XYZ file of C-alpha atoms in Angstrom:
673
model
C -8.257 10.923 32.637
C -7.845 10.307 28.938
C -9.360 12.887 26.589
C -10.019 12.765 22.862
C -10.339 15.932 20.822
C -10.264 17.106 17.236
C -7.365 19.109 15.878
C -6.159 20.413 12.517
C -2.552 20.003 11.408
C -1.197 22.480 8.864
C 1.823 21.415 6.840
C 3.049 21.299 3.228
C 0.918 18.735 1.384
C 1.086 17.070 -2.019
C -2.463 15.667 -2.323
C -2.658 11.869 -2.899
C -4.758 12.501 -5.999
C -7.329 10.287 -7.738
C -7.160 6.589 -8.458
C -5.931 5.313 -11.797
C -9.126 4.507 -13.777
C -7.686 1.357 -15.401
C -8.160 -1.953 -13.555
C -4.817 -3.362 -12.303
C -4.761 -6.614 -14.275
C -1.015 -7.242 -14.245
C 0.807 -9.157 -11.514
C 2.057 -7.057 -8.637
C 5.474 -5.498 -9.077
C 6.340 -6.369 -5.496
C 9.944 -6.169 -4.314
C 9.372 -8.455 -1.320
C 9.661 -11.832 -3.005
C 12.204 -14.523 -2.314
C 14.663 -15.858 -4.849
C 13.831 -19.510 -5.502
C 17.377 -20.474 -4.537
C 16.621 -19.644 -0.894
C 13.351 -21.524 -0.469
C 14.894 -24.909 0.286
C 16.758 -23.459 3.272
C 13.702 -22.048 5.026
C 12.197 -23.553 8.201
C 9.160 -25.649 7.332
C 6.576 -23.315 8.917
C 8.105 -20.256 7.235
C 8.220 -21.972 3.838
C 4.562 -22.953 4.190
C 3.504 -19.383 5.023
C 5.694 -17.842 2.298
C 3.883 -20.011 -0.257
C 0.436 -19.505 1.273
C -1.907 -17.460 -0.928
C 0.475 -14.821 -2.278
C -1.376 -11.849 -3.676
C -1.700 -12.124 -7.469
C -3.160 -8.693 -8.144
C -4.464 -5.564 -6.492
C -8.066 -6.164 -7.535
C -10.546 -4.963 -6.422
C -8.388 -2.028 -5.283
C -7.250 0.470 -7.899
C -3.814 2.028 -8.249
C -3.444 5.504 -6.774
C -0.888 7.395 -8.862
C -2.478 10.801 -9.396
C -0.185 12.680 -7.017
C 2.695 15.010 -7.851
C 5.544 16.683 -6.032
C 4.185 20.206 -5.720
C 3.346 20.879 -2.093
C 1.199 23.655 -0.720
C 0.071 24.411 2.847
C -2.768 22.038 3.643
C -5.004 21.232 6.603
C -5.192 17.641 7.859
C -7.946 16.597 10.257
C -6.453 14.930 13.318
C -7.737 13.218 16.449
C -5.671 13.707 19.592
C -5.831 11.240 22.489
C -3.909 12.176 25.619
C -3.516 11.755 29.330
C -1.189 13.564 31.743
C 1.847 11.665 30.337
C 1.397 11.060 26.602
C -0.225 12.722 23.611
C -0.914 10.725 20.429
C -1.995 12.472 17.210
C -3.952 10.294 14.760
C -4.811 10.982 11.100
C -8.126 9.188 10.358
C -8.191 10.260 6.696
C -4.776 8.665 6.140
C -5.227 5.092 7.290
C -5.447 5.994 10.984
C -1.705 6.743 11.045
C -0.316 7.907 14.412
C 1.613 10.970 13.233
C 3.125 11.856 16.602
C 3.616 10.341 20.063
C 4.769 12.993 22.512
C 6.009 12.239 26.037
C 4.975 15.204 28.147
C 7.223 14.871 31.237
C 10.422 14.893 29.148
C 9.137 16.918 26.185
C 10.407 14.175 23.837
C 8.877 13.125 20.561
C 9.115 9.339 20.439
C 8.557 8.908 16.690
C 9.982 10.253 13.471
C 7.547 13.010 12.465
C 7.586 13.895 8.790
C 7.252 17.692 8.400
C 5.511 17.245 5.006
C 2.917 14.971 3.422
C 4.561 13.679 0.259
C 3.049 10.575 -1.334
C 5.415 8.124 -2.987
C 4.965 4.765 -4.697
C 5.540 2.390 -1.779
C 2.062 1.145 -0.876
C 0.692 -1.923 -2.620
C -1.581 0.419 -4.566
C 0.839 3.304 -4.936
C 0.421 6.369 -2.726
C 2.130 6.091 0.671
C 3.969 8.519 2.945
C 6.630 8.125 5.601
C 6.580 8.827 9.327
C 4.675 7.828 12.458
C 3.017 4.470 13.161
C 1.009 2.792 10.416
C -1.186 -0.298 10.493
C -0.292 -2.610 7.614
C -2.970 -5.186 6.853
C -3.785 -7.198 3.740
C -0.674 -8.611 2.088
C 3.081 -8.246 1.891
C 3.846 -4.533 1.651
C 2.420 -1.232 2.813
C -1.367 -1.316 3.114
C -3.668 -0.036 0.376
C -5.272 2.097 3.104
C -2.144 4.247 3.560
C -3.818 7.303 2.036
C -7.467 6.332 2.559
C -9.941 7.209 5.327
C -10.954 4.877 8.135
C -13.898 5.047 10.509
C -13.252 6.499 13.952
C -15.315 6.890 17.112
C -14.980 7.118 20.869
C -15.637 3.950 22.898
C -15.530 3.229 26.646
C -12.052 2.041 27.661
C -11.365 -0.852 30.066
C -10.429 1.578 32.859
C -13.642 3.588 32.478
C -12.086 6.371 30.423
C -12.330 6.990 26.698
C -10.855 4.880 23.932
C -10.368 5.859 20.277
C -11.545 3.142 17.899
C -10.410 2.964 14.272
C -11.950 0.394 11.920
C -12.308 -0.360 8.237
C -12.901 -3.092 5.673
C -9.670 -4.419 4.129
C -10.573 -5.149 0.518
C -7.688 -7.324 -0.693
C -8.686 -10.129 1.685
C -12.251 -8.939 2.491
C -11.620 -8.717 6.237
C -12.854 -6.199 8.815
C -10.362 -4.991 11.401
C -10.172 -2.563 14.289
C -7.519 -0.707 16.259
C -8.415 0.601 19.733
C -6.166 3.239 21.320
C -6.277 4.218 24.971
C -4.113 5.744 27.691
C -4.700 4.479 31.212
C -4.623 7.272 33.774
C -1.026 8.072 34.672
C 0.407 5.632 32.119
C 3.562 6.320 30.114
C 2.383 3.765 27.548
C -0.161 4.009 24.757
C -2.174 0.774 24.636
C -3.296 -0.548 21.268
C -5.833 -3.367 21.043
C -6.020 -4.821 17.540
C -8.397 -7.388 16.066
C -8.882 -8.947 12.634
C -12.073 -10.931 12.027
C -12.848 -13.509 9.374
C -16.632 -13.633 8.907
C -16.372 -15.988 5.921
C -17.198 -19.698 5.913
C -13.697 -20.474 4.659
C -10.150 -19.803 5.845
C -8.610 -16.551 4.643
C -4.944 -15.499 4.484
C -4.135 -12.495 6.627
C -1.201 -10.243 7.340
C -0.292 -7.558 9.857
C 2.755 -5.432 10.584
C 2.751 -2.353 12.799
C 5.309 -0.063 11.200
C 7.024 2.504 13.443
C 9.235 5.247 11.999
C 11.971 6.505 14.345
C 15.040 8.716 13.752
C 17.848 6.661 12.263
C 20.587 7.913 14.613
C 19.614 5.202 17.074
C 20.618 1.727 18.160
C 17.826 -0.796 17.657
C 17.430 -3.467 20.315
C 15.419 -6.678 20.030
C 15.758 -9.918 22.053
C 17.477 -11.958 19.348
C 20.875 -13.348 18.430
C 19.966 -14.161 14.832
C 17.952 -12.584 12.061
C 16.767 -13.148 8.523
C 18.380 -10.552 6.235
C 16.421 -9.542 3.131
C 17.726 -7.007 0.617
C 16.618 -5.740 -2.751
C 18.590 -8.522 -4.413
C 15.590 -10.613 -3.187
C 17.856 -12.985 -1.275
C 16.856 -14.175 2.208
C 19.727 -15.317 4.404
C 20.425 -16.154 8.009
C 22.763 -13.677 9.773
C 24.029 -13.250 13.334
C 22.897 -10.343 15.531
C 24.211 -7.785 16.245
C 27.236 -8.125 13.947
C 27.750 -9.643 10.532
C 30.286 -8.927 7.802
C 32.315 -7.201 10.500
C 29.711 -4.478 11.158
C 27.216 -4.038 14.008
C 23.990 -3.742 12.000
C 21.852 -2.701 14.973
C 23.080 0.834 14.266
C 21.066 1.819 11.145
C 23.632 4.285 9.824
C 26.279 1.546 9.576
C 24.601 -0.199 6.622
C 25.314 0.896 3.056
C 22.228 -0.473 1.303
C 18.553 -0.739 2.138
C 17.703 -3.953 3.964
C 15.272 -5.730 6.272
C 16.390 -7.581 9.386
C 13.703 -9.938 10.693
C 14.746 -10.853 14.210
C 14.421 -14.445 15.374
C 12.915 -13.913 18.838
C 13.134 -17.246 20.717
C 9.892 -18.912 21.764
C 8.946 -18.004 25.308
C 10.874 -14.745 25.308
C 9.084 -11.433 25.671
C 8.239 -9.720 22.374
C 9.638 -6.190 22.162
C 11.772 -3.830 20.082
C 13.316 -0.461 20.963
C 15.223 2.367 19.278
C 17.477 4.419 21.585
C 19.677 7.455 20.986
C 23.214 7.875 22.285
C 21.890 8.933 25.682
C 19.856 5.744 25.975
C 16.520 7.497 25.425
C 13.905 6.490 22.912
C 10.851 4.383 22.105
C 9.982 0.824 23.014
C 7.189 -1.278 21.550
C 6.021 -4.501 23.200
C 3.039 -6.797 22.765
C 1.321 -10.010 23.660
C 2.938 -13.049 22.064
C 0.524 -13.355 19.122
C 2.420 -10.494 17.464
C 5.549 -12.624 17.207
C 7.709 -10.925 14.539
C 10.115 -7.997 14.982
C 11.960 -6.175 12.237
C 14.416 -3.373 11.513
C 14.380 -1.650 8.115
C 17.287 0.605 7.147
C 17.676 2.803 4.095
C 21.456 2.619 4.185
C 24.035 5.338 3.687
C 24.556 4.718 -0.042
C 23.493 7.366 -2.568
C 20.241 5.556 -3.440
C 19.112 5.295 0.171
C 19.977 8.938 0.829
C 18.082 10.003 -2.287
C 14.973 8.106 -1.189
C 15.159 9.752 2.245
C 15.207 13.192 0.602
C 12.442 12.141 -1.789
C 10.045 11.242 1.027
C 10.434 14.499 2.926
C 12.521 17.616 2.237
C 16.276 18.301 2.149
C 17.847 18.939 5.535
C 15.400 16.729 7.403
C 16.939 13.995 9.514
C 16.684 10.459 8.202
C 14.638 7.666 9.697
C 14.525 3.893 9.991
C 11.608 1.597 10.793
C 11.077 -0.819 13.648
C 8.150 -3.157 13.149
C 6.063 -5.905 14.737
C 4.025 -8.522 12.876
C 1.973 -11.702 13.010
C 4.613 -13.837 11.278
C 8.367 -14.273 11.493
C 8.903 -12.196 8.316
C 6.906 -9.899 6.054
C 7.176 -12.443 3.265
C 4.559 -14.676 4.905
C 0.778 -14.804 5.223
C -1.048 -16.385 8.150
C -4.118 -18.628 7.892
C -7.168 -17.219 9.677
C -9.724 -19.963 10.099
C -13.352 -19.640 9.040
C -15.557 -17.518 11.307
C -12.687 -16.793 13.675
C -10.622 -13.838 14.787
C -7.130 -12.950 15.949
C -6.388 -10.219 18.479
C -3.435 -8.869 20.426
C -2.354 -5.897 22.487
C 0.566 -3.577 21.801
C 2.086 -0.904 24.034
C 4.218 2.077 22.988
C 6.158 4.279 25.370
C 9.520 5.748 26.413
C 12.489 3.650 27.463
C 15.694 4.846 29.110
C 18.534 2.316 29.226
C 22.198 2.228 28.134
C 22.255 1.193 24.439
C 25.948 0.622 23.845
C 28.185 -2.237 24.830
C 28.052 -6.024 24.888
C 24.844 -7.192 23.185
C 23.708 -9.614 25.867
C 24.423 -7.138 28.664
C 22.556 -4.380 26.842
C 19.548 -6.633 26.232
C 19.379 -7.767 29.858
C 19.487 -4.172 31.025
C 16.787 -3.100 28.564
C 14.506 -5.994 29.501
C 14.906 -5.202 33.190
C 14.001 -1.555 32.578
C 11.015 -2.535 30.431
C 9.785 -5.025 33.020
C 9.979 -2.350 35.716
C 8.116 0.183 33.584
C 5.541 -2.214 32.111
C 5.551 -5.831 33.334
C 4.984 -8.524 30.758
C 2.143 -9.889 32.864
C 0.605 -6.411 32.816
C 0.456 -6.457 29.020
C -1.292 -9.831 29.052
C -3.708 -8.579 31.705
C -4.447 -5.433 29.696
C -5.286 -7.574 26.666
C -7.648 -9.708 28.738
C -9.272 -6.577 30.181
C -9.706 -5.065 26.709
C -11.326 -8.066 25.008
C -14.779 -7.599 26.617
C -14.724 -4.002 25.363
C -13.764 -4.904 21.798
C -17.455 -5.465 20.939
C -18.644 -2.248 22.613
C -20.677 -0.156 20.218
C -19.012 3.124 19.235
C -20.251 6.349 20.733
C -19.593 9.703 19.068
C -18.530 9.260 15.451
C -15.322 11.187 14.813
C -14.508 10.240 11.214
C -16.048 8.260 8.357
C -14.235 5.709 6.215
C -15.396 3.999 3.037
C -18.731 2.388 2.234
C -17.242 -0.934 1.107
C -17.790 -2.561 4.479
C -21.426 -1.475 4.494
C -21.897 -3.014 1.049
C -20.394 -6.346 2.143
C -22.474 -6.415 5.330
C -25.618 -5.782 3.284
C -24.696 -8.578 0.891
C -23.880 -11.209 3.525
C -25.918 -10.088 6.537
C -22.929 -10.318 8.873
C -23.147 -9.137 12.468
C -19.921 -7.420 13.533
C -20.348 -6.003 17.042
C -18.104 -3.057 17.757
C -17.392 -2.212 14.119
C -20.657 -1.089 12.517
C -20.609 -0.588 8.762
C -23.780 1.453 8.435
C -25.757 2.052 5.256
C -25.325 5.800 5.574
C -21.648 5.334 4.665
C -22.544 4.043 1.188
C -21.421 6.552 -1.434
C -21.012 6.946 -5.198
C -18.385 4.167 -5.664
C -20.816 1.642 -4.173
C -23.909 2.867 -6.064
C -23.779 0.540 -9.110
C -22.994 -2.483 -6.942
C -25.804 -1.694 -4.563
C -28.180 -1.680 -7.546
C -26.741 -5.006 -8.745
C -27.274 -6.450 -5.273
C -30.857 -5.204 -4.938
C -32.190 -5.447 -8.485
C -29.841 -7.838 -10.233
C -28.754 -5.296 -12.856
C -25.992 -2.733 -13.280
C -27.103 0.832 -14.002
C -26.507 2.105 -17.514
C -23.528 4.493 -17.492
C -23.848 8.100 -18.483
C -22.407 9.164 -21.820
C -18.567 9.119 -21.798
C -18.523 7.842 -18.241
C -15.361 5.973 -17.269
C -16.134 2.548 -15.742
C -15.466 2.463 -12.025
C -13.721 -0.255 -10.055
C -14.799 -3.894 -10.249
C -15.787 -6.145 -7.358
C -14.138 -9.506 -7.907
C -15.063 -11.741 -4.948
C -16.931 -14.891 -5.936
C -20.417 -13.730 -4.805
C -20.124 -10.582 -6.932
C -18.801 -12.558 -9.877
C -21.817 -14.856 -9.607
C -24.129 -11.834 -9.761
C -22.297 -10.497 -12.817
C -22.696 -13.856 -14.549
C -26.485 -13.745 -14.163
C -27.169 -10.086 -14.937
C -28.060 -8.772 -18.398
C -25.027 -9.123 -20.704
C -24.523 -5.427 -21.441
C -21.079 -4.208 -22.559
C -20.500 -2.770 -19.075
C -21.477 -6.044 -17.390
C -19.212 -8.018 -19.753
C -16.356 -5.651 -18.949
C -16.764 -6.077 -15.181
C -17.354 -9.819 -15.491
C -14.149 -10.205 -17.477
C -12.172 -8.341 -14.817
C -13.628 -10.589 -12.106
C -12.859 -13.717 -14.155
C -9.317 -12.514 -14.781
C -8.833 -12.029 -11.048
C -10.127 -15.567 -10.486
C -7.444 -16.839 -12.893
C -10.090 -17.847 -15.433
C -8.344 -15.944 -18.190
C -9.870 -17.658 -21.198
C -13.347 -16.826 -19.931
C -12.265 -13.241 -19.218
C -11.130 -12.812 -22.813
C -14.409 -14.264 -24.076
C -16.394 -11.832 -21.895
C -14.456 -8.833 -23.174
C -14.820 -10.014 -26.772
C -18.588 -10.426 -26.269
C -18.738 -6.879 -24.937
C -16.976 -5.583 -28.038
C -19.332 -7.460 -30.348
C -22.311 -6.041 -28.465
C -21.029 -2.505 -29.029
C -20.418 -3.222 -32.712
C -23.974 -4.526 -33.156
C -25.411 -1.480 -31.410
C -23.396 0.869 -33.590
C -24.433 -1.006 -36.720
C -28.077 -0.725 -35.697
C -27.662 2.983 -35.068
C -26.037 3.445 -38.452
C -29.007 1.672 -40.069
C -31.357 3.965 -38.106
C -32.802 0.901 -36.442
C -34.103 0.631 -32.884
C -30.616 0.242 -31.423
C -28.448 2.978 -29.981
C -24.764 3.583 -29.452
C -23.882 2.443 -25.962
C -22.325 4.928 -23.586
C -19.530 2.436 -22.910
C -16.753 2.897 -25.444
C -14.602 0.212 -26.999
C -11.462 1.398 -25.241
C -11.982 -0.229 -21.790
C -12.550 -3.645 -23.409
C -9.737 -3.221 -25.932
C -7.319 -2.255 -23.187
C -8.205 -5.361 -21.165
C -7.691 -7.546 -24.229
C -4.356 -5.833 -24.888
C -3.166 -6.694 -21.384
C -4.244 -10.305 -21.940
C -2.262 -10.364 -25.187
C 0.821 -9.006 -23.429
C 0.577 -11.601 -20.683
C 0.348 -14.329 -23.350
C 3.341 -12.970 -25.273
C 1.352 -11.605 -28.244
C 3.064 -8.209 -28.246
C 2.209 -7.165 -31.798
C -1.512 -7.816 -31.291
C -1.351 -6.075 -27.915
C 0.187 -3.026 -29.597
C -2.603 -2.998 -32.214
C -5.290 -3.147 -29.561
C -3.674 -0.427 -27.478
C -3.526 1.836 -30.532
C -7.197 1.127 -31.263
C -8.162 1.727 -27.642
C -6.421 5.078 -27.512
C -7.950 6.175 -30.808
C -11.426 5.239 -29.532
C -10.850 7.161 -26.315
C -9.747 10.265 -28.218
C -12.853 10.070 -30.388
C -14.985 10.217 -27.266
C -13.312 13.278 -25.762
C -15.859 15.832 -24.461
C -16.366 18.543 -27.074
C -18.205 20.989 -24.803
C -15.625 23.553 -23.594
C -17.762 24.135 -20.506
C -17.501 20.474 -19.450
C -14.429 20.947 -17.258
C -15.164 17.895 -15.092
C -15.474 15.680 -18.152
C -12.274 17.109 -19.588
C -10.399 16.372 -16.367
C -11.684 12.803 -16.363
C -10.667 12.428 -19.995
C -7.174 13.771 -19.287
C -6.746 11.315 -16.395
C -7.782 8.246 -18.382
C -5.859 9.437 -21.456
C -2.692 9.720 -19.372
C -3.148 6.227 -17.929
C -4.081 4.568 -21.230
C -1.633 6.614 -23.297
C 1.289 5.711 -21.056
C 0.500 2.002 -21.346
C -0.055 2.269 -25.100
C 3.291 3.969 -25.707
C 5.056 1.286 -23.681
C 3.348 -1.504 -25.642
C 4.094 0.108 -29.005
C 7.757 0.626 -28.134
C 7.998 -2.989 -26.954
C 6.661 -4.041 -30.371
C 9.270 -1.903 -32.169
C 6.778 0.692 -33.405
C 8.145 4.092 -32.322
C 6.217 5.959 -35.040
C 2.892 4.727 -33.668
C 4.088 5.489 -30.137
C 4.920 9.019 -31.250
C 1.380 9.404 -32.632
C -0.065 8.549 -29.203
C 2.383 10.911 -27.511
C 1.342 13.821 -29.728
C -2.327 13.422 -28.742
C -1.669 13.679 -25.006
C -2.411 16.968 -23.273
C 0.604 19.293 -22.868
C 0.091 19.198 -19.091
C 0.317 15.405 -19.164
C 3.452 15.441 -21.307
C 5.071 17.843 -18.828
C 4.703 15.412 -15.898
C 7.855 13.666 -14.752
C 6.603 10.182 -15.626
C 5.963 11.320 -19.191
C 9.255 13.187 -19.452
C 10.904 9.824 -18.810
C 8.571 8.299 -21.421
C 9.626 11.026 -23.856
C 13.285 10.180 -23.306
C 12.549 6.481 -23.926
C 10.642 7.397 -27.090
C 13.470 9.597 -28.372
C 15.978 6.846 -27.686
C 13.831 4.358 -29.608
C 13.752 6.810 -32.524
C 17.546 6.931 -32.539
C 17.622 10.514 -31.224
C 20.085 9.799 -28.420
C 21.291 13.368 -27.928
C 17.744 14.669 -27.569
C 16.951 11.851 -25.131
C 20.059 12.745 -23.145
C 18.958 16.396 -23.123
C 15.753 15.415 -21.291
C 17.959 14.419 -18.354
C 19.821 17.733 -18.539
C 16.553 19.656 -18.456
C 15.547 17.727 -15.331
C 12.440 15.772 -14.357
C 10.984 14.062 -11.314
C 8.963 10.855 -11.663
C 6.542 11.360 -8.774
C 5.300 7.756 -8.831
C 8.691 6.052 -9.164
C 8.248 2.569 -7.703
C 10.285 1.210 -4.814
C 13.124 -0.752 -6.397
C 12.424 0.614 -9.909
C 15.651 0.851 -11.920
C 14.195 2.138 -15.202
C 15.799 5.593 -14.935
C 19.251 4.133 -14.394
C 18.770 1.592 -17.179
C 17.856 4.270 -19.701
C 20.721 6.499 -18.575
C 23.189 3.634 -19.097
C 22.004 3.344 -22.712
C 22.537 7.060 -23.312
C 25.708 7.944 -21.425
C 28.792 6.242 -19.976
C 29.024 8.802 -17.177
C 27.850 7.934 -13.645
C 24.128 8.272 -13.024
C 23.414 11.802 -11.713
C 22.713 11.848 -7.966
C 19.212 13.288 -8.404
C 18.236 10.187 -10.426
C 20.030 7.620 -8.264
C 17.354 5.602 -6.430
C 19.251 2.301 -6.497
C 18.584 0.201 -3.410
C 21.099 -2.596 -3.986
C 24.721 -3.017 -5.049
C 25.523 -2.872 -8.748
C 25.258 -6.293 -10.321
C 28.003 -5.663 -12.884
């Protein structure tokens, strides 16, 4: 029978680090967007879903960019579910990722297992790591839960054994979801029941892709003769499968550049995808028809793709590709989930042995015959039907605890969500001010020098902020919520009111009146106004406000040498604000003012790779090209380099005519020149 047990994995770890304290007000820098030239050629249903409710910002989620590239041995809590055939290792503190799927009879690992935990800037909110099977929910891209905890508990399985339930509240779309894992006795397949619920009285856009990392020395099979090709040129085009441009692209190592291939699986055909080695052995994933999409992602053999592969693990480790399954035809689309409804499906993961090479149609027929013999399509549908009555079963032993955001939303709305309890005992410090707003109608006064936390931006919370006392902190949060709601003029007015309130309080204090200096500084409000100025094209005013914000922050630095926690918080916000301020000042042609900000940053901050790149940009702006070039010679690593970011190469091209050094070559598309 299936068993579930706790385990600890020890491996080299670079901790994901803290969240960036500044609210993410700017539009997403998301690589997965279609060039307008291709939209007219899309099928009508795809075009509708591509244009349906694209994500405008990360709010209320914050960016997670506090990680580095120094790894030390670390212990990761794991939950292991196994029967006599398979063993699945799950990481509940890291989005419920399946880190390993081991087939006992053959001793084969079916997934790509990353030997290290190295965050990189691939998730929507930053920190993400490669390997295993991840559950991507929310919006186009890797989930914001990649490096965050989820709830976990044991639940009775349909066959009477145990089932491992994972659940959490997805904050971008405000949707609860669950993933149930179980292994029927004697089964070679891991069953995964997934459900997304919309408790709201309005339709909500949703998104799901199960992302499976497998070794790249495979052939990827999917029941399709055509695919949508999407590269980092942001062009979407129709291509034949398996071969186009004279190359069989179902072999990942035969592509030069990173690319997505979204397979066009014909209606009525079984949904599946497999990755097989030269001996015809590997992993297959299949599902009920609701999970309609199938995809192959390849890094490519070019220098940029190879560099990213090294970046995500360690040199000498074999490369990987990704096979995926999703709710829509492509990852560029969002699906409408009707009010007070849900969507569910069943997936199955297991070994497949079948000849991978040869004529495409012959290979596919052989693979489908083998899959049908091992796990009939009707059996998958029956397993889904058998699981549904258990989806509402209340969890038994709690095995891991996620965030308290779901509990806060359930308290606010009074929703009943059988099977996925969001209990009040999960509420923690991040929810504390919002719980007080919900219960008493007021936000708690911050402690002296406290950095404002994240902002809740959904309409009910915005309504509460509009009716609470207009303190500087409330005006700050209200402005962020209004900005998210695309009411930018009102957001600016709220932030300006907050500034005036602080100025009046300081004037009263100076006059020894009854007022007092608020614990909220000017800098959070000034920074928000600076972003608004940048978005409106007022770069000189934005630069002024950034300079003022950074000066105000520095004036509020803890002066007690024993206050190590306060000093760490100050260093974190100074790095975030200082980096933005330098960028704004350079954009306004004010390198001297940018240098003044640079000089006030901590030496440890200036030594980080991101700021070494900033230093090179600053030196170049000052006309000190040789010194800027020397920064490259000394070496640096930008830990949070964004997927598709070409800033390193662009700066290098301004400083040197030589080819970009291999260690800095992260280019994911052909040169445009």
